[in-house]
mmCIF file of C-alpha atoms in Angstrom:
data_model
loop_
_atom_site.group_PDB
_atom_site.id
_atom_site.type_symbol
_atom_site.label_atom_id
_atom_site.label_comp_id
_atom_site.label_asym_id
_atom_site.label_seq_id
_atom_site.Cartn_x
_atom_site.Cartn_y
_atom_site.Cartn_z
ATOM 1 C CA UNK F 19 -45.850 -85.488 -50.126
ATOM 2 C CA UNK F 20 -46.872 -87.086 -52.887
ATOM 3 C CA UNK F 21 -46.695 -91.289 -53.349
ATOM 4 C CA UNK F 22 -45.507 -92.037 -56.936
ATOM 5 C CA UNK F 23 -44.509 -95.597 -57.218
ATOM 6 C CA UNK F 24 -41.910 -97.482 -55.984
ATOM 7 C CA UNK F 25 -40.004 -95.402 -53.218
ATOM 8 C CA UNK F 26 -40.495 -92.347 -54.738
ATOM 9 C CA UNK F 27 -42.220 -88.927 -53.296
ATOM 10 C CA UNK F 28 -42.643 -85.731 -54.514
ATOM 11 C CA UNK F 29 -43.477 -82.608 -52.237
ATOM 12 C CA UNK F 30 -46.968 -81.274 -53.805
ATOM 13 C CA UNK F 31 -45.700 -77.726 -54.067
ATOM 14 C CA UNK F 32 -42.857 -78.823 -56.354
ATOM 15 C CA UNK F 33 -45.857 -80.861 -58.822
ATOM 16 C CA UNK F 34 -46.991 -78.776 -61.803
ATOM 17 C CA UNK F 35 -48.629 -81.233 -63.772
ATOM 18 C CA UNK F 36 -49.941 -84.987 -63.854
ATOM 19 C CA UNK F 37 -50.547 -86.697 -66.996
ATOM 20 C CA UNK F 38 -51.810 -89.873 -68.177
ATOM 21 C CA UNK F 39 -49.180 -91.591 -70.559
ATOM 22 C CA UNK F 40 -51.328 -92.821 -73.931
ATOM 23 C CA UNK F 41 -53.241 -89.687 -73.813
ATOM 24 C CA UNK F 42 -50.099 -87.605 -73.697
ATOM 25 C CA UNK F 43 -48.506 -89.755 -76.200
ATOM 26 C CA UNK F 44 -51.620 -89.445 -78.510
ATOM 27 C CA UNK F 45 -51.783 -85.813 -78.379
ATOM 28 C CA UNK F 46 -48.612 -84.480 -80.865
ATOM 29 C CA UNK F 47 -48.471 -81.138 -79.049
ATOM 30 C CA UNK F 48 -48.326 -82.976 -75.660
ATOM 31 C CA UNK F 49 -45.769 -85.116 -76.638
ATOM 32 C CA UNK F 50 -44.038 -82.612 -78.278
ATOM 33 C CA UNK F 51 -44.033 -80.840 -75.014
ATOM 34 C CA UNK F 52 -42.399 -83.391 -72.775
ATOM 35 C CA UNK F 53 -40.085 -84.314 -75.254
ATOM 36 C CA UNK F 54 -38.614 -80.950 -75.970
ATOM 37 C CA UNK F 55 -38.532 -80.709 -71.544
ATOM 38 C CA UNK F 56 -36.797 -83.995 -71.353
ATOM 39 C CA UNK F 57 -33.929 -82.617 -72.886
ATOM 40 C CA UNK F 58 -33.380 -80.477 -70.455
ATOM 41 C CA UNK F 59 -34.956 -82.233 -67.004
ATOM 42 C CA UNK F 60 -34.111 -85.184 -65.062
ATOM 43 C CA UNK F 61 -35.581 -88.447 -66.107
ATOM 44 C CA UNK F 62 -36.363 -90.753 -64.108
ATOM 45 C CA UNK F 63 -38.463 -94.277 -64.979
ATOM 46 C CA UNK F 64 -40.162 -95.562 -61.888
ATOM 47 C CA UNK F 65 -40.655 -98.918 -64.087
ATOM 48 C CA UNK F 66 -39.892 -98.677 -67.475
ATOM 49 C CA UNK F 67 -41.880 -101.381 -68.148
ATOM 50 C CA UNK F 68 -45.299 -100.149 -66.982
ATOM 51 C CA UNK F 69 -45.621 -96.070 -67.133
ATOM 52 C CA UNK F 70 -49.361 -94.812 -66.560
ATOM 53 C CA UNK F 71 -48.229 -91.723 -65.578
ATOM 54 C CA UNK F 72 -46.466 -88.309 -66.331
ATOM 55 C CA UNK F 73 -45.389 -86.377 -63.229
ATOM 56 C CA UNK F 74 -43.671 -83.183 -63.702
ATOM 57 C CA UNK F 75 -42.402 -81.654 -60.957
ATOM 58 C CA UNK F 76 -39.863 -78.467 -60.837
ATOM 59 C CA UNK F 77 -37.085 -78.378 -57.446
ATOM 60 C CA UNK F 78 -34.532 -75.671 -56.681
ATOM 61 C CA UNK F 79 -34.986 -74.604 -60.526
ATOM 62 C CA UNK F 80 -34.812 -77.742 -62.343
ATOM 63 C CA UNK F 81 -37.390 -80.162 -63.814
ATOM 64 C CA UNK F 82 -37.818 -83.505 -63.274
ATOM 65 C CA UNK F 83 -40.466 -85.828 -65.454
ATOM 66 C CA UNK F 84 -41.122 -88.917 -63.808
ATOM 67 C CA UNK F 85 -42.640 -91.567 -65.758
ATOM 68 C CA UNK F 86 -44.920 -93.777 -63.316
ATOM 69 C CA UNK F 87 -46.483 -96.599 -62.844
ATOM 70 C CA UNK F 88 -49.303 -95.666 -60.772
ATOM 71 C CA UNK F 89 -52.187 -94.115 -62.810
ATOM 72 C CA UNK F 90 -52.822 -90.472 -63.019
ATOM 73 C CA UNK F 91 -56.513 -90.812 -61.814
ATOM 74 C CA UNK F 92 -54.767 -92.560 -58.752
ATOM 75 C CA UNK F 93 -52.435 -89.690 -58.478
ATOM 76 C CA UNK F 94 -54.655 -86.812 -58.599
ATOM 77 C CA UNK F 95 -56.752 -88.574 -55.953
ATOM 78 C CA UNK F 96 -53.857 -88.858 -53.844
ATOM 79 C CA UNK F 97 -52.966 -85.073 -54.256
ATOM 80 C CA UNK F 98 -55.811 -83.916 -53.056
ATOM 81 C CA UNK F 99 -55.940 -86.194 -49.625
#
């Protein structure tokens, strides 16, 4: 399982990708990307407030995108624990 922020955890099999938030925000075909999927996945802000992070993660055929606020070096070093 993986630690997101706040109470949340993810099961690493279910985790395709983990971004960092400015970069993906920066890049127009990244952003493009996550904003076509959040139409169509779950949302969920850990802290609106304070993302760092882009989590998507795909359970019992849906997507979710979970916007963190832990950062996605942290995460990727957590993943791999």
């Amino acid at each position: 399982m993986l630690h997101i922020g706040k109470d949340a955890m993810v099961p690493m099999k279910d985790v395709i990708l983990i971004l960092d938030y400015k970069e993906a925000m920066r890049n127009d075909d990244t952003h493009q990307f996550l904003k076509r999927l959040s139409d169509s996945a779950h949302n969920i802000y850990l802290d609106e407030y304070n993302i760092k992070s882009v989590v998507v993660a795909r359970f019992l055929e849906k997507y979710f995108i979970y916007y963190s606020p832990i950062s996605s070096a942290t995460l990727y070093k957590r993943s791999r624990m």
